[in-house]
Amino acid sequence: MSAIFFFKMMHDRQKRKEHQGQGYLSLNDFKKGKRRSMVKRSINSLKTFFSSKKDIKSRS
């Protein structure tokens, strides 16, 4: 479970890297509040991830 969670986090980080073209958020991005939207986005992806896992469990 934790391994899957860790893998998903790494995968999301990799996708974000490719999307932004840069590995890390700059200080200005932090000041602009991009971090807040990123946290929201990650929480949403976690919600969908866990709900999809529940769906898989209920189907089988």
GROMACS .gro file of N, CA and C in nm:
model
  180
    1MET      N    1   0.084  -0.120   0.000
    1MET     CA    2   0.000   0.000   0.000
    1MET      C    3   0.087   0.125   0.000
    2SER      N    4   0.180   0.134   0.095
    2SER     CA    5   0.265   0.252   0.102
    2SER      C    6   0.356   0.259  -0.020
    3ALA      N    7   0.396   0.142  -0.072
    3ALA     CA    8   0.481   0.140  -0.191
    3ALA      C    9   0.404   0.197  -0.311
    4ILE      N   10   0.278   0.158  -0.324
    4ILE     CA   11   0.195   0.209  -0.433
    4ILE      C   12   0.179   0.360  -0.418
    5PHE      N   13   0.154   0.403  -0.296
    5PHE     CA   14   0.137   0.546  -0.269
    5PHE      C   15   0.263   0.622  -0.304
    6PHE      N   16   0.379   0.567  -0.264
    6PHE     CA   17   0.507   0.632  -0.292
    6PHE      C   18   0.531   0.638  -0.442
    7PHE      N   19   0.502   0.528  -0.510
    7PHE     CA   20   0.522   0.524  -0.655
    7PHE      C   21   0.435   0.627  -0.725
    8LYS      N   22   0.310   0.640  -0.677
    8LYS     CA   23   0.220   0.737  -0.739
    8LYS      C   24   0.272   0.879  -0.717
    9MET      N   25   0.322   0.906  -0.597
    9MET     CA   26   0.376   1.039  -0.570
    9MET      C   27   0.494   1.068  -0.662
   10MET      N   28   0.585   0.972  -0.676
   10MET     CA   29   0.701   0.992  -0.762
   10MET      C   30   0.655   1.013  -0.906
   11HIS      N   31   0.556   0.935  -0.949
   11HIS     CA   32   0.506   0.945  -1.086
   11HIS      C   33   0.445   1.083  -1.111
   12ASP      N   34   0.366   1.131  -1.014
   12ASP     CA   35   0.305   1.263  -1.029
   12ASP      C   36   0.412   1.371  -1.035
   13ARG      N   37   0.516   1.356  -0.951
   13ARG     CA   38   0.623   1.455  -0.950
   13ARG      C   39   0.693   1.455  -1.086
   14GLN      N   40   0.714   1.336  -1.141
   14GLN     CA   41   0.780   1.326  -1.272
   14GLN      C   42   0.695   1.393  -1.380
   15LYS      N   43   0.564   1.368  -1.376
   15LYS     CA   44   0.474   1.429  -1.475
   15LYS      C   45   0.477   1.581  -1.461
   16ARG      N   46   0.477   1.630  -1.337
   16ARG     CA   47   0.477   1.773  -1.314
   16ARG      C   48   0.607   1.833  -1.368
   17LYS      N   49   0.718   1.761  -1.349
   17LYS     CA   50   0.847   1.808  -1.400
   17LYS      C   51   0.840   1.825  -1.550
   18GLU      N   52   0.788   1.724  -1.619
   18GLU     CA   53   0.780   1.730  -1.765
   18GLU      C   54   0.687   1.843  -1.807
   19HIS      N   55   0.581   1.862  -1.733
   19HIS     CA   56   0.482   1.964  -1.768
   19HIS      C   57   0.540   2.104  -1.754
   20GLN      N   58   0.613   2.127  -1.645
   20GLN     CA   59   0.667   2.261  -1.619
   20GLN      C   60   0.797   2.285  -1.693
   21GLY      N   61   0.870   2.176  -1.723
   21GLY     CA   62   1.001   2.193  -1.784
   21GLY      C   63   1.105   2.231  -1.682
   22GLN      N   64   1.070   2.225  -1.552
   22GLN     CA   65   1.168   2.256  -1.448
   22GLN      C   66   1.139   2.167  -1.328
   23GLY      N   67   1.244   2.130  -1.258
   23GLY     CA   68   1.228   2.035  -1.148
   23GLY      C   69   1.162   2.095  -1.027
   24TYR      N   70   1.201   2.217  -0.992
   24TYR     CA   71   1.156   2.273  -0.865
   24TYR      C   72   1.084   2.406  -0.889
   25LEU      N   73   0.991   2.435  -0.799
   25LEU     CA   74   0.925   2.565  -0.805
   25LEU      C   75   1.021   2.673  -0.757
   26SER      N   76   1.022   2.784  -0.826
   26SER     CA   77   1.108   2.894  -0.783
   26SER      C   78   1.044   2.965  -0.663
   27LEU      N   79   1.122   3.050  -0.598
   27LEU     CA   80   1.072   3.122  -0.481
   27LEU      C   81   0.954   3.211  -0.519
   28ASN      N   82   0.960   3.269  -0.639
   28ASN     CA   83   0.851   3.355  -0.683
   28ASN      C   84   0.721   3.276  -0.695
   29ASP      N   85   0.731   3.152  -0.742
   29ASP     CA   86   0.611   3.069  -0.755
   29ASP      C   87   0.550   3.045  -0.617
   30PHE      N   88   0.637   3.025  -0.517
   30PHE     CA   89   0.585   3.008  -0.381
   30PHE      C   90   0.511   3.133  -0.338
   31LYS      N   91   0.570   3.250  -0.368
   31LYS     CA   92   0.508   3.375  -0.325
   31LYS      C   93   0.375   3.396  -0.396
   32LYS      N   94   0.366   3.352  -0.521
   32LYS     CA   95   0.243   3.370  -0.596
   32LYS      C   96   0.132   3.276  -0.549
   33GLY      N   97   0.169   3.180  -0.464
   33GLY     CA   98   0.067   3.090  -0.412
   33GLY      C   99   0.045   2.969  -0.501
   34LYS      N  100   0.144   2.939  -0.587
   34LYS     CA  101   0.129   2.819  -0.670
   34LYS      C  102   0.132   2.695  -0.584
   35ARG      N  103   0.205   2.704  -0.473
   35ARG     CA  104   0.216   2.587  -0.385
   35ARG      C  105   0.079   2.546  -0.335
   36ARG      N  106  -0.005   2.646  -0.303
   36ARG     CA  107  -0.137   2.616  -0.250
   36ARG      C  108  -0.218   2.538  -0.353
   37SER      N  109  -0.215   2.584  -0.478
   37SER     CA  110  -0.292   2.514  -0.582
   37SER      C  111  -0.233   2.376  -0.605
   38MET      N  112  -0.101   2.362  -0.593
   38MET     CA  113  -0.040   2.231  -0.610
   38MET      C  114  -0.085   2.136  -0.500
   39VAL      N  115  -0.093   2.187  -0.377
   39VAL     CA  116  -0.139   2.103  -0.267
   39VAL      C  117  -0.283   2.060  -0.292
   40LYS      N  118  -0.365   2.155  -0.336
   40LYS     CA  119  -0.503   2.121  -0.367
   40LYS      C  120  -0.510   2.013  -0.474
   41ARG      N  121  -0.428   2.031  -0.578
   41ARG     CA  122  -0.429   1.935  -0.689
   41ARG      C  123  -0.387   1.798  -0.641
   42SER      N  124  -0.283   1.792  -0.557
   42SER     CA  125  -0.235   1.662  -0.509
   42SER      C  126  -0.341   1.597  -0.421
   43ILE      N  127  -0.411   1.677  -0.338
   43ILE     CA  128  -0.516   1.621  -0.253
   43ILE      C  129  -0.628   1.565  -0.341
   44ASN      N  130  -0.663   1.638  -0.447
   44ASN     CA  131  -0.768   1.590  -0.537
   44ASN      C  132  -0.726   1.461  -0.605
   45SER      N  133  -0.599   1.455  -0.649
   45SER     CA  134  -0.553   1.333  -0.716
   45SER      C  135  -0.552   1.217  -0.617
   46LEU      N  136  -0.519   1.246  -0.490
   46LEU     CA  137  -0.522   1.141  -0.389
   46LEU      C  138  -0.665   1.091  -0.369
   47LYS      N  139  -0.760   1.184  -0.364
   47LYS     CA  140  -0.900   1.144  -0.347
   47LYS      C  141  -0.943   1.052  -0.460
   48THR      N  142  -0.915   1.093  -0.583
   48THR     CA  143  -0.956   1.010  -0.696
   48THR      C  144  -0.883   0.877  -0.693
   49PHE      N  145  -0.756   0.880  -0.653
   49PHE     CA  146  -0.676   0.757  -0.647
   49PHE      C  147  -0.739   0.658  -0.548
   50PHE      N  148  -0.771   0.708  -0.428
   50PHE     CA  149  -0.826   0.618  -0.326
   50PHE      C  150  -0.967   0.573  -0.363
   51SER      N  151  -1.046   0.661  -0.421
   51SER     CA  152  -1.182   0.620  -0.459
   51SER      C  153  -1.176   0.515  -0.570
   52SER      N  154  -1.081   0.528  -0.660
   52SER     CA  155  -1.069   0.427  -0.766
   52SER      C  156  -1.026   0.294  -0.707
   53LYS      N  157  -0.940   0.300  -0.603
   53LYS     CA  158  -0.900   0.176  -0.537
   53LYS      C  159  -1.020   0.110  -0.470
   54LYS      N  160  -1.107   0.191  -0.409
   54LYS     CA  161  -1.228   0.136  -0.347
   54LYS      C  162  -1.316   0.070  -0.452
   55ASP      N  163  -1.329   0.136  -0.568
   55ASP     CA  164  -1.410   0.079  -0.675
   55ASP      C  165  -1.356  -0.057  -0.716
   56ILE      N  166  -1.224  -0.067  -0.728
   56ILE     CA  167  -1.163  -0.194  -0.768
   56ILE      C  168  -1.195  -0.301  -0.663
   57LYS      N  169  -1.185  -0.263  -0.536
   57LYS     CA  170  -1.212  -0.360  -0.429
   57LYS      C  171  -1.357  -0.405  -0.432
   58SER      N  172  -1.449  -0.312  -0.452
   58SER     CA  173  -1.590  -0.347  -0.448
   58SER      C  174  -1.628  -0.432  -0.569
   59ARG      N  175  -1.561  -0.412  -0.682
   59ARG     CA  176  -1.592  -0.491  -0.801
   59ARG      C  177  -1.550  -0.637  -0.782
   60SER      N  178  -1.432  -0.658  -0.725
   60SER     CA  179  -1.381  -0.796  -0.716
   60SER      C  180  -1.450  -0.876  -0.606
   0.00000   0.00000   0.00000
